[in-house]
Amino acid sequence: MAKVLMKGNEAIAVAALKGGVDAFFGYPITPQNEIPEYLSKHLLAAGKVFVQAESEVAAINMVYGAAGAGARVMTSSSSPGIALKQEGISYIAGAELPCVIVSVMRGGPGLGGIQPSQADYYQATRGGGNGDYQLIVYAPETIQETIDIMKESFDIADYYRNPVLVLVDGLIGQMMETVDFEKPVKKRFIPAKDYATTGTANHPGRNIVNSLFLDPVELEQHNLQLQKKYQQIKNNETKYEMINMENPEYVIVAYGTMSRICRSAIESLKEEGIEVGMIRPISLWPYPKAAFNEIPSGVKGILCAEMSMGQMLDDVMISDKGRHEIGFYGRVGGMVPEPEEIVDAIKNFKDKVVK
Amino acid sequence: MPKGKVYFEEDMCKGCSLCVSFCPQHILYQDKTTINKSGYNIIRVSEPEKCIGCAFCAMMCPDSVIKVEVDK
Amino acid sequence: MEVKYQKTKGLTDKKLSYCPGCTHGIVHKLVGETLEELGMIGDAIGVASVGCSVFSYEFFNCDMQQAPHGRACAEATGIKRVRPDNIVFTYQGDGDLASIGIAETIHAANRGENITVIFINNAIYGMTGGQMAPTTLIGQRTTTSQDGRNQVLTGSPIKISEIFSQIDGVAYLERVSVTNPKQLIKAKKAIKKAFTYQKEKRGFTLIEVLSTCPVNWGMTPVDALKWVESNMVPVFPLGVFKDAGEKNV
C-alpha cells in the first residue's frame, strides 16, 4: 500500500485491523467517534465482532470477557469514558489479560470540553482503578507513529498479558497526515493462549479467569508476580526520543501533540542562538527515566511542557533526581499553545535560572 | 414398593436437615451426639428397610452429599 | 441396585462455600446436572458474579470467568461474541443483577445475546451481611431496613421477570422456586429449556430462581423454604413469563 492521506482516528481503526483485532466493544464519545464508526463497518464486513455497548462500563467488561476467551480485543474512548472504564481495566490487569485501549484525550475535569488536552496523564499512568497495577502507556506524536504503535500494541499486550493504553489527544485524532500502513514493526513470539476460556473440551483442565484471591498470602504472591512482569516491561518496552541533545543549554520534556509544538520552538530558538534539546517520552509508562541520565553536563535547566497543569512534571522531577532547575509551561482546557509561547517560556525560564 | 438405599458423604454434610424434612418415610434424623470434620451433626437413617429410593433427600441436599441407589 | 441419584459431574469436588441449607447449592446442582445431561460441560463457559456466589467459578466444572459486580452479562456478551459456538451462562444474585448490574442485564437481553442467565432472588444481600436488596419485600427487616422495608423511602421489590418479559430479545423467561422436590423438578426443566434454547441460538434466556438466605433471614433452612412459599411467591409469582418458541430461531 502506497502512502495515503488519512485522519488520525480512522488511521487508528485501520491500524487496529492491521494489528489483527478480532473484536471491538465501545460507546460513542467525542472526539474519537471515527474509530468505532470505521470499525463497525469493516469488522463486521470481515466476519469479526463489533458491539456498540450500552456504556463504557459495559464495553470494558465485554473486552474483559472476550480477552478472557482468547480474542484480540480493543476499545476506544475519551477522557470521561476512560474514567468509567477504570473498574474493568483494574480487573483485566488483575486477571492478566491482554487488550488495547485507545484514549483520545479531551479537556477536563468533569464533562470538561471536547478540545485537545493532555490532562489525563495521571489517569493513564497512575490509573483510577484499584490496586497495584500498571498499564503499558504509549503516547505517539504523529499519525504514522500512532499507526506503528497500534499495530505493535496487540503483540505487546499478548506477550505480557497486560492492557496497553494508546494515549493521543483530540488533535492527533482529528488531523490528517500522509501515512504508510505497511511500515514494518517489531514482531514478538506470542505463545498460545492456554489460559483462555474456550471450553474444557478444547484444553486440558479448567481455565479460570479471575482476579479474586481471598488468601492474603496468595494475593501478595500474585502482586509480586505482577511486579516482576512490570519490571520486565520496564526493561524491554521503554521508548523515547532525544532531540537536539548534542550540546543544549536547556532541555524541554514533552510528549504527543506538545512535543510537535516544541520541535518548532526549538528551531526558532536555534535561529536566535539558544540551543534547546528535548526528551520526548513515547512510553509514559514505563517512563523513560534513563533518558535523564543522558542529559549532557552544562544543561542549565529542564522545562516540562504539557497541555495540562503539570502532571508529567512529577515524573520529570522523579527522573531528574534534583540535578537541574525544573520549570513548567502548560495550557489546558483545549487551548493548544503556539510555538512562540514555548519560545517565550524558555526565555522566561532562562531569566529565572540565570537570576 | 421399590427398595432404596441412601449413602451420605458425611464430611461434606453441613447438617441443614433439609433431607430430614423432605423424607416421605420419616426415616432420617440428625444424630446430635456425633459431629463430622466440619463440626456439624451428621444425618442417620433410623429404619433403612423403609427407604423407597425416591431420592427426595438427595434432590433437596444443597451440598450433593447424598447418593441414592434403588432396587427395581 | 442401580444409582438413582448422585452428585453431578457438572460440579467440581470442591466443598460449597454456602451456609447450611442455602438453596444456592440446590441451584448449582440443577445447572450442573443440566450441563451434564445436555452434554455441555466441555463447551460451557460460565461467568461468576459478586456476592455469595462469587466463588461459583470453583464449583461449576467448566471454564469460568469471574466478573466485576453487576457486569456478568457484559462479560458474557464479550465471551459469546467471540466464541458463538460455546455455551455461555451467568450466575448472578439479586444485588448483582437487579441493582448494580441491571443496565448490563437489560441491554444484553435487548440485544438478544444468546446467553443463559441464572438469577438468584433471595430478597437480601447475603455476602455483605443481610442488607436490603432491590428485591427485599415491603416490611422485610434487613440490616439497612431495620424497621422493615419502607415503600415510601425505598420503593417496592423489583420484578425482574415481569420487566424482562417486555423485551424483544428474550427467548425464554421463567420464574421458579426450589422449595420442594416438585418445584425443583420444574426449576430444572426450566433451566434445561433455557440452555437448550441457547444451543438452538434463539436468544437471551433468563431463569429467576426464588431462593433462601436462612442465616440473614434468621430462620432454619426448612422455615426459610416455607417463607419463600408464603411471603415471596405472592409478590413474585411463579411461571413462564415469556416463551418466544420458534419465533427467535
XYZ file of C-alpha atoms in Angstrom:
676
model
C 0.000 0.000 0.000
C 1.324 3.380 -1.011
C 1.211 6.352 1.292
C -2.280 7.667 1.916
C -3.710 10.808 3.449
C -5.786 9.898 6.470
C -7.397 11.299 9.575
C -5.876 10.197 12.887
C -8.893 8.394 14.297
C -9.514 6.488 11.074
C -5.847 5.594 10.879
C -6.117 4.145 14.405
C -9.011 1.971 13.225
C -7.139 0.787 10.136
C -4.021 0.091 12.205
C -6.113 -1.979 14.605
C -7.292 -4.128 11.686
C -3.664 -4.473 10.543
C -2.769 -5.444 14.104
C -5.226 -8.330 13.884
C -8.047 -7.096 16.105
C -10.849 -9.686 16.414
C -13.378 -7.647 18.348
C -14.194 -4.057 19.260
C -16.501 -3.002 22.082
C -17.140 0.682 22.692
C -19.504 3.534 23.397
C -19.733 6.808 21.450
C -17.882 9.844 22.805
C -16.288 12.853 21.108
C -13.535 13.226 19.847
C -12.934 9.559 18.991
C -16.128 8.533 17.175
C -14.453 7.871 13.828
C -12.744 4.830 15.397
C -15.944 2.861 16.207
C -17.649 4.205 13.082
C -14.917 2.847 10.834
C -14.626 -0.443 12.701
C -18.399 -1.007 12.815
C -18.345 -1.291 9.061
C -15.055 -3.055 8.451
C -15.013 -5.526 11.344
C -18.497 -6.814 10.584
C -17.664 -6.998 6.866
C -14.664 -9.175 7.762
C -16.862 -11.511 9.840
C -15.407 -10.182 13.065
C -17.034 -8.678 16.140
C -18.236 -5.126 16.708
C -20.612 -4.250 19.546
C -21.785 -0.774 20.479
C -22.252 -1.263 24.203
C -24.781 0.441 26.459
C -21.996 2.227 28.357
C -18.240 2.439 28.716
C -18.584 0.259 31.792
C -20.274 -2.478 29.780
C -17.819 -2.049 26.898
C -14.719 -2.635 29.024
C -16.345 -5.685 30.610
C -17.120 -7.067 27.155
C -13.425 -6.540 26.431
C -12.666 -8.452 29.645
C -14.874 -11.374 28.618
C -13.618 -11.568 25.058
C -9.955 -11.219 26.107
C -10.508 -13.990 28.646
C -11.902 -16.155 25.870
C -8.678 -15.634 23.903
C -9.579 -12.977 21.332
C -7.580 -9.897 20.253
C -9.775 -7.164 21.646
C -9.836 -3.402 21.838
C -11.940 -0.485 22.964
C -11.582 3.241 22.448
C -12.914 6.219 24.305
C -12.116 9.709 25.545
C -11.389 11.131 28.977
C -14.725 10.820 30.876
C -15.330 7.494 29.148
C -11.911 6.205 30.162
C -12.809 7.255 33.725
C -15.809 4.917 33.548
C -13.663 2.065 32.285
C -11.287 2.125 35.248
C -13.062 -0.657 37.148
C -12.834 -3.065 34.238
C -9.252 -2.057 33.487
C -8.209 -2.981 37.015
C -9.874 -6.395 36.664
C -8.255 -7.001 33.271
C -4.829 -6.103 34.659
C -5.514 -8.235 37.749
C -6.637 -11.230 35.710
C -3.625 -10.686 33.403
C -5.489 -10.402 30.140
C -4.321 -8.601 27.003
C -6.243 -5.800 25.313
C -5.641 -2.468 23.619
C -7.368 0.665 24.878
C -7.265 3.898 22.899
C -7.799 7.141 24.775
C -8.303 10.288 22.713
C -7.931 12.931 25.410
C -10.148 15.997 25.792
C -10.209 18.772 28.381
C -11.420 18.119 31.918
C -12.280 17.794 34.750
C -15.850 16.530 34.683
C -17.543 16.796 31.348
C -14.853 19.377 30.559
C -14.715 20.104 26.857
C -14.090 18.320 23.587
C -10.910 20.109 22.501
C -7.440 18.505 22.656
C -5.830 18.072 26.058
C -3.190 16.091 27.907
C -4.927 16.304 31.253
C -5.264 12.527 31.593
C -1.593 11.755 32.168
C -2.333 10.737 35.754
C -5.392 8.752 34.633
C -3.248 6.863 32.126
C -0.096 6.291 34.149
C -1.435 6.207 37.712
C -4.857 4.875 36.826
C -8.169 5.252 38.586
C -8.763 1.575 39.181
C -7.983 -0.103 42.483
C -4.828 -1.981 43.328
C -1.150 -2.099 42.348
C -1.421 -2.461 38.596
C 0.127 -0.763 35.595
C -0.930 -0.183 32.051
C 1.640 -0.001 29.310
C 1.061 3.537 28.010
C 2.260 4.881 24.669
C 1.803 8.496 23.600
C 2.722 8.960 19.923
C 3.202 12.406 18.338
C 2.321 11.737 14.687
C -0.310 9.674 12.960
C 2.401 7.456 11.472
C 3.810 6.775 14.904
C 0.284 6.133 16.191
C -0.235 3.532 13.475
C 3.061 1.797 14.203
C 2.329 1.730 17.920
C -1.227 0.488 17.398
C -0.006 -2.400 15.246
C 2.667 -3.342 17.758
C 0.414 -2.884 20.798
C -1.634 -6.018 20.160
C 1.553 -8.095 20.207
C 2.861 -6.313 23.302
C -0.453 -6.852 25.102
C -0.470 -10.537 24.202
C 3.192 -11.017 25.048
C 2.880 -9.598 28.567
C -0.824 -10.433 29.083
C -1.380 -6.815 30.069
C -3.547 -3.979 28.758
C -1.823 -1.425 26.515
C -3.194 2.126 26.505
C -2.540 4.219 23.407
C -2.858 7.817 24.540
C -3.423 10.542 21.974
C -5.373 13.776 22.103
C -8.176 15.196 20.012
C -5.680 16.986 17.776
C -3.964 13.774 16.668
C -7.362 12.120 16.377
C -8.825 14.805 14.151
C -5.900 15.967 11.964
C -4.808 14.411 8.648
C -1.335 13.276 7.612
C 0.154 11.055 4.920
C 0.826 7.645 6.352
C 2.171 4.229 5.398
C 0.356 1.264 6.935
C 2.916 -1.271 5.699
C 5.857 0.116 7.657
C 7.203 -2.940 9.460
C 7.029 -3.062 13.260
C 8.828 -5.309 15.737
C 7.384 -8.817 15.869
C 7.237 -10.810 19.060
C 6.759 -14.517 19.635
C 3.281 -14.873 21.107
C 2.754 -18.127 22.984
C -0.567 -19.973 22.583
C -3.276 -18.579 24.862
C -3.548 -21.652 27.066
C -5.262 -19.565 29.769
C -8.288 -18.755 27.594
C -11.770 -19.954 28.482
C -12.635 -21.852 25.315
C -14.411 -24.772 26.984
C -12.764 -27.744 28.685
C -13.316 -29.772 25.505
C -10.607 -27.624 23.929
C -7.834 -27.744 26.507
C -6.634 -29.772 29.482
C -8.131 -28.929 32.884
C -10.397 -25.995 33.661
C -9.437 -22.444 32.781
C -10.488 -19.759 35.239
C -10.243 -16.044 34.504
C -10.161 -14.367 37.874
C -8.711 -11.543 39.942
C -10.001 -12.695 43.343
C -7.533 -14.046 45.918
C -9.087 -14.003 49.378
C -5.991 -15.513 50.971
C -3.590 -12.606 51.695
C -0.572 -14.839 51.132
C -1.812 -15.743 47.664
C -2.763 -12.155 46.858
C 0.659 -10.900 47.865
C 2.285 -13.563 45.709
C 0.056 -12.536 42.816
C 1.122 -8.910 43.279
C 4.800 -9.850 43.444
C 4.340 -11.794 40.234
C 2.767 -8.743 38.597
C 5.643 -6.566 39.768
C 8.104 -8.997 38.218
C 6.258 -8.641 34.935
C 6.180 -4.845 35.236
C 9.946 -4.856 35.788
C 10.367 -6.905 32.620
C 8.219 -4.383 30.760
C 10.326 -1.524 32.147
C 13.467 -3.270 30.885
C 12.133 -4.078 27.417
C 9.408 -1.694 26.372
C 10.521 1.792 27.377
C 10.519 4.086 24.344
C 11.715 7.662 23.982
C 13.406 10.023 21.562
C 16.234 12.517 22.206
C 16.145 15.613 20.024
C 18.963 18.160 19.585
C 20.756 16.798 22.644
C 24.374 17.293 21.453
C 25.081 20.462 23.367
C 21.905 22.111 24.612
C 21.687 24.900 27.134
C 18.192 23.870 28.175
C 16.121 20.704 27.770
C 12.384 20.505 27.160
C 10.441 17.405 28.164
C 7.212 16.999 26.195
C 5.135 14.218 24.613
C 2.442 13.835 21.967
C 0.985 16.998 20.482
C 3.051 19.177 22.829
C 6.310 17.695 21.534
C 5.296 18.652 17.958
C 4.881 22.248 19.061
C 8.162 22.173 20.977
C 10.012 20.923 17.888
C 9.048 24.170 16.101
C 10.010 26.221 19.150
C 13.420 24.509 19.276
C 14.042 25.507 15.620
C 13.111 29.147 16.334
C 15.311 29.249 19.414
C 18.216 27.796 17.399
C 17.893 30.722 14.991
C 18.189 33.040 17.969
C 21.312 31.197 19.106
C 19.704 29.372 22.026
C 20.311 25.617 21.854
C 17.466 23.674 23.380
C 17.187 19.878 23.371
C 14.177 17.701 24.021
C 13.451 14.415 25.735
C 10.300 13.025 24.142
C 8.842 10.151 26.165
C 6.962 7.785 23.841
C 6.149 5.333 26.611
C 4.635 7.253 29.525
C 4.620 4.022 31.491
C 7.238 2.753 31.724
C 8.596 6.286 31.992
C 11.982 6.778 30.298
C 13.848 7.697 33.479
C 17.169 6.618 31.953
C 16.907 9.403 29.368
C 17.559 11.903 32.147
C 20.915 10.269 32.883
C 21.949 11.106 29.306
C 21.408 14.854 29.712
C 24.816 16.391 28.885
C 26.633 18.346 31.547
C 26.267 22.072 31.070
C 22.494 21.954 30.759
C 21.167 24.731 32.952
C 17.592 23.625 33.376
C 14.690 21.449 32.259
C 11.359 22.827 31.109
C 8.444 20.416 31.254
C 5.740 21.410 28.764
C 2.284 19.859 28.816
C -1.279 20.525 27.799
C -2.199 20.066 31.443
C -1.482 21.892 34.681
C 1.619 19.786 35.282
C 1.105 16.061 35.624
C 4.101 14.552 33.840
C 6.059 17.142 35.838
C 6.072 14.628 38.717
C 7.865 12.036 36.592
C 10.301 14.660 35.307
C 11.243 15.571 38.886
C 11.464 11.926 39.937
C 13.648 11.100 36.942
C 15.960 14.126 37.208
C 16.592 13.421 40.907
C 17.135 17.107 41.686
C 20.072 17.546 39.339
C 18.608 20.532 37.453
C 16.385 23.529 37.918
C 12.950 22.485 36.626
C 10.378 24.784 35.106
C 6.905 24.168 33.770
C 4.748 25.544 30.998
C 1.207 24.337 30.434
C -2.032 25.249 28.718
C -5.300 23.471 29.438
C -8.972 23.249 28.658
C -8.425 22.580 24.978
C -6.039 25.507 24.453
C -3.204 24.360 22.183
C -0.141 26.611 22.576
C 1.670 28.275 19.697
C 5.411 27.566 19.310
C 6.058 31.215 20.236
C 4.632 30.575 23.678
C 7.194 27.832 24.199
C 9.943 30.153 22.922
C 8.838 32.746 25.484
C 8.555 30.120 28.176
C 12.165 29.053 27.581
C 13.332 32.681 27.659
C 11.423 33.382 30.880
C 12.772 30.183 32.368
C 16.277 31.198 31.260
C 15.959 34.559 33.012
C 14.728 32.874 36.145
C 17.533 30.317 36.138
C 20.200 32.939 35.404
C 18.935 35.118 38.245
C -42.708 -50.668 46.591
C -39.163 -50.243 45.280
C -36.416 -50.539 47.802
C -33.792 -47.866 48.134
C -30.522 -47.253 49.894
C -29.009 -43.894 50.795
C -25.330 -43.116 51.290
C -24.043 -39.937 52.937
C -20.684 -38.358 52.245
C -20.605 -37.482 55.915
C -17.745 -34.996 55.998
C -19.294 -32.782 53.295
C -22.616 -32.546 55.201
C -23.493 -29.188 56.788
C -26.359 -30.599 58.871
C -29.031 -28.359 57.374
C -31.623 -31.123 57.767
C -33.489 -30.395 54.531
C -33.173 -34.106 53.728
C -34.759 -34.992 57.075
C -37.770 -32.781 56.479
C -38.385 -33.948 52.900
C -38.139 -37.700 53.524
C -41.680 -39.010 52.968
C -40.905 -42.119 55.043
C -39.614 -40.053 58.007
C -36.639 -42.343 58.428
C -33.854 -39.708 58.542
C -32.756 -37.977 61.722
C -29.959 -35.735 62.853
C -27.660 -37.517 65.295
C -27.000 -34.846 67.936
C -24.289 -36.991 69.536
C -21.946 -37.149 66.537
C -20.221 -34.374 64.628
C -18.289 -34.524 61.363
C -14.961 -32.883 60.474
C -16.660 -29.530 59.915
C -18.420 -29.655 63.274
C -21.928 -30.416 62.046
C -24.242 -33.083 63.448
C -24.491 -35.874 60.913
C -27.619 -37.412 59.435
C -28.516 -41.061 60.047
C -31.136 -43.477 58.755
C -33.328 -44.876 61.517
C -35.086 -47.646 59.570
C -33.143 -48.346 56.353
C -35.541 -51.063 55.273
C -38.308 -48.490 54.874
C -36.417 -46.451 52.239
C -38.321 -46.344 48.963
C -35.497 -44.773 46.931
C -37.492 -41.654 45.989
C -34.280 -39.562 46.233
C -36.140 -36.535 47.618
C -33.436 -36.299 50.280
C -30.692 -36.207 47.669
C -32.547 -33.761 45.434
C -33.048 -31.301 48.256
C -29.475 -31.608 49.573
C -27.714 -28.315 48.713
C -24.294 -29.900 49.142
C -24.785 -33.001 46.990
C -23.674 -35.306 49.803
C -26.357 -37.967 49.303
C -26.216 -40.838 46.823
C -29.319 -42.982 46.320
C -29.450 -46.483 44.930
C -32.632 -48.286 44.084
C -33.643 -51.895 43.529
C -36.221 -52.038 40.774
C -29.075 -51.871 42.954
C -28.651 -49.079 40.462
C -27.731 -45.495 41.126
C -30.817 -43.308 41.125
C -29.203 -40.065 42.256
C -25.642 -38.944 42.766
C -23.618 -35.789 42.588
C -23.434 -34.398 39.074
C -20.224 -34.237 37.070
C -21.289 -30.686 36.262
C -19.910 -29.671 39.664
C -16.359 -29.972 40.968
C -15.441 -31.829 44.170
C -14.844 -28.535 45.969
C -16.946 -28.078 49.100
C -19.518 -25.335 48.513
C -18.885 -22.129 50.431
C -22.574 -21.519 51.112
C -24.177 -21.590 54.570
C -26.028 -24.754 55.697
C -29.352 -25.115 53.917
C -28.795 -22.259 51.461
C -30.538 -23.028 48.189
C -27.598 -21.731 46.144
C -26.314 -25.299 46.415
C -29.546 -26.728 45.009
C -29.498 -24.351 42.041
C -25.817 -25.134 41.439
C -26.789 -28.802 41.195
C -29.595 -28.093 38.750
C -27.256 -26.125 36.493
C -24.530 -28.767 36.821
C -26.975 -31.582 36.063
C -28.316 -29.672 33.063
C -24.817 -29.180 31.641
C -24.086 -32.872 32.203
C -27.342 -34.214 30.786
C -27.207 -31.962 27.708
C -23.542 -32.857 27.133
C -22.478 -29.249 27.503
C -19.785 -29.371 30.210
C -16.927 -29.290 27.695
C -18.401 -26.367 25.775
C -19.654 -24.302 28.675
C -18.116 -21.039 29.834
C -19.695 -19.676 32.998
C -19.486 -16.197 34.439
C -19.425 -15.854 38.215
C -20.664 -12.626 39.740
C -20.092 -10.784 43.010
C -21.999 -11.785 46.109
C -22.322 -15.140 47.857
C -21.866 -16.894 44.514
C -18.568 -15.115 43.847
C -16.791 -18.471 44.206
C -19.091 -20.295 41.790
C -16.076 -20.418 39.466
C -14.685 -23.014 41.838
C -17.857 -25.097 41.783
C -19.076 -25.345 38.186
C -16.981 -27.977 36.462
C -16.374 -25.978 33.295
C -14.327 -22.975 32.189
C -15.275 -19.909 34.213
C -14.685 -16.171 34.342
C -15.247 -14.009 37.399
C -16.957 -10.687 36.641
C -16.915 -7.337 38.436
C -20.094 -6.595 40.427
C -23.064 -6.415 38.075
C -21.072 -6.833 34.873
C -21.601 -10.546 34.260
C -23.901 -10.054 31.259
C -21.432 -7.647 29.633
C -18.608 -10.117 30.210
C -20.779 -12.957 28.886
C -21.527 -10.834 25.811
C -17.805 -10.465 25.148
C -17.260 -14.204 25.523
C -20.237 -15.269 23.428
C -19.496 -12.850 20.599
C -16.002 -14.249 20.108
C -16.986 -17.881 20.925
C -20.516 -18.142 19.450
C -20.497 -21.943 19.482
C -19.721 -22.246 23.181
C -22.463 -22.350 25.809
C -22.202 -19.190 27.900
C -24.076 -18.611 31.146
C -24.003 -16.220 34.071
C -24.906 -16.983 37.671
C -25.958 -13.797 39.493
C -27.714 -12.777 42.664
C -30.305 -10.029 43.066
C -27.873 -7.335 44.221
C -25.608 -8.099 41.289
C -28.254 -8.419 38.585
C -31.199 -6.318 39.751
C -29.309 -3.435 41.366
C -25.801 -2.595 40.179
C -25.988 -4.683 37.012
C -29.474 -4.000 35.714
C -28.212 -1.911 32.787
C -25.813 -4.618 31.625
C -28.517 -7.267 32.011
C -31.314 -5.365 30.253
C -29.120 -4.433 27.323
C -27.761 -7.950 26.923
C -31.393 -9.086 26.835
C -32.345 -6.345 24.404
C -29.524 -7.297 22.040
C -30.841 -10.836 22.255
C -27.431 -12.062 23.373
C -27.543 -15.805 23.050
C -26.652 -16.492 26.681
C -28.392 -18.029 29.695
C -28.750 -16.074 32.924
C -29.401 -17.874 36.189
C -30.787 -15.222 38.519
C -30.951 -15.977 42.235
C -33.556 -13.869 44.012
C -33.429 -14.226 47.785
C -34.622 -10.731 48.651
C -31.446 -9.765 50.510
C -27.699 -9.087 50.223
C -26.256 -12.269 51.694
C -22.491 -11.924 51.287
C -22.232 -8.475 52.865
C -24.361 -9.414 55.855
C -28.064 -9.056 55.161
C -28.614 -5.562 53.779
C -31.716 -4.509 51.857
C -31.809 -5.621 48.206
C -33.927 -4.170 45.403
C -35.954 -7.372 45.749
C -36.497 -7.062 49.528
C -40.194 -7.320 50.408
C -42.143 -4.390 51.866
C -41.859 -4.635 55.631
C -38.965 -7.117 55.480
C -36.334 -6.388 58.108
C -32.744 -6.208 56.925
C -29.627 -4.617 58.423
C -30.293 -1.456 56.371
C -34.079 -1.520 56.775
C -34.238 -2.336 60.451
C -37.887 -1.341 60.876
C -38.849 -3.185 57.734
C -38.564 -2.004 54.125
C -40.420 1.280 53.791
C -42.053 1.661 50.395
C -42.138 5.465 50.589
C -38.402 5.723 51.193
C -37.089 2.751 49.238
C -39.654 1.690 46.657
C -41.010 -1.766 46.051
C -39.404 -5.116 45.305
C -38.266 -5.031 41.687
C -39.829 -7.678 39.477
C -37.184 -8.736 37.026
C -39.161 -11.402 35.190
C -42.097 -9.052 34.647
C -39.807 -6.300 33.350
C -37.780 -8.576 31.087
C -40.884 -10.182 29.615
C -41.369 -6.922 27.658
C -38.027 -7.221 25.869
C -37.968 -8.492 22.290
C -34.564 -10.163 22.553
C -35.721 -12.512 25.316
C -36.393 -16.037 24.069
C -37.261 -17.747 27.333
C -38.042 -16.414 30.785
C -39.411 -18.305 33.739
C -39.597 -17.722 37.484
C -39.214 -20.885 39.532
C -38.562 -21.922 43.112
C -36.829 -24.882 44.726
C -38.938 -25.149 47.870
C -39.780 -28.832 47.438
C -38.939 -31.707 45.094
C -41.870 -30.906 42.810
C -40.804 -27.270 42.359
C -37.231 -28.392 41.972
C -38.145 -30.665 39.069
C -39.974 -27.732 37.440
C -36.960 -25.490 38.031
C -34.654 -27.978 36.392
C -36.959 -28.294 33.420
C -36.885 -24.516 33.043
C -33.092 -24.364 33.265
C -32.797 -27.174 30.734
C -35.117 -25.364 28.376
C -33.084 -22.171 28.683
C -29.813 -23.945 27.850
C -31.491 -25.837 25.012
C -32.777 -22.565 23.542
C -29.266 -21.160 23.749
C -27.903 -24.198 21.919
C -30.537 -23.545 19.239
C -29.386 -19.892 19.094
C -32.818 -18.484 19.908
C -31.674 -15.542 22.018
C -31.483 -14.410 25.608
C -32.768 -16.779 28.288
C -33.220 -15.997 31.969
C -34.399 -18.206 34.807
C -35.246 -16.396 38.031
C -34.991 -18.734 40.999
C -36.639 -17.721 44.276
C -34.024 -18.715 46.778
C -33.364 -18.604 50.512
C -30.944 -16.957 52.895
C -31.604 -18.785 56.178
C -28.782 -17.048 58.050
C -29.650 -13.451 57.165
C -33.379 -14.093 57.337
C -32.820 -15.545 60.817
C -34.611 -18.821 60.135
C -33.922 -22.528 59.923
C -33.392 -23.782 56.362
C -36.778 -25.539 56.482
C -38.600 -22.434 57.716
C -36.822 -20.384 55.045
C -38.309 -22.588 52.317
C -41.751 -22.101 53.865
C -41.139 -18.328 53.950
C -40.438 -18.361 50.203
C -43.773 -20.038 49.604
C -45.823 -17.891 51.960
C -44.130 -14.481 51.525
C -42.128 -14.363 48.296
C -44.330 -16.283 45.867
C -47.317 -13.907 46.371
C -45.053 -10.980 45.394
C -43.006 -12.878 42.808
C -45.487 -15.273 41.179
C -44.024 -18.379 39.579
C -44.463 -19.241 35.953
C -43.329 -18.792 32.365
C -43.181 -15.078 31.568
C -42.030 -15.442 28.011
C -41.502 -18.273 25.576
C -40.717 -16.962 22.124
C -40.746 -20.545 20.875
C -39.780 -20.816 17.243
C -40.028 -17.066 16.677
C -36.494 -16.285 17.755
C -34.782 -19.024 15.735
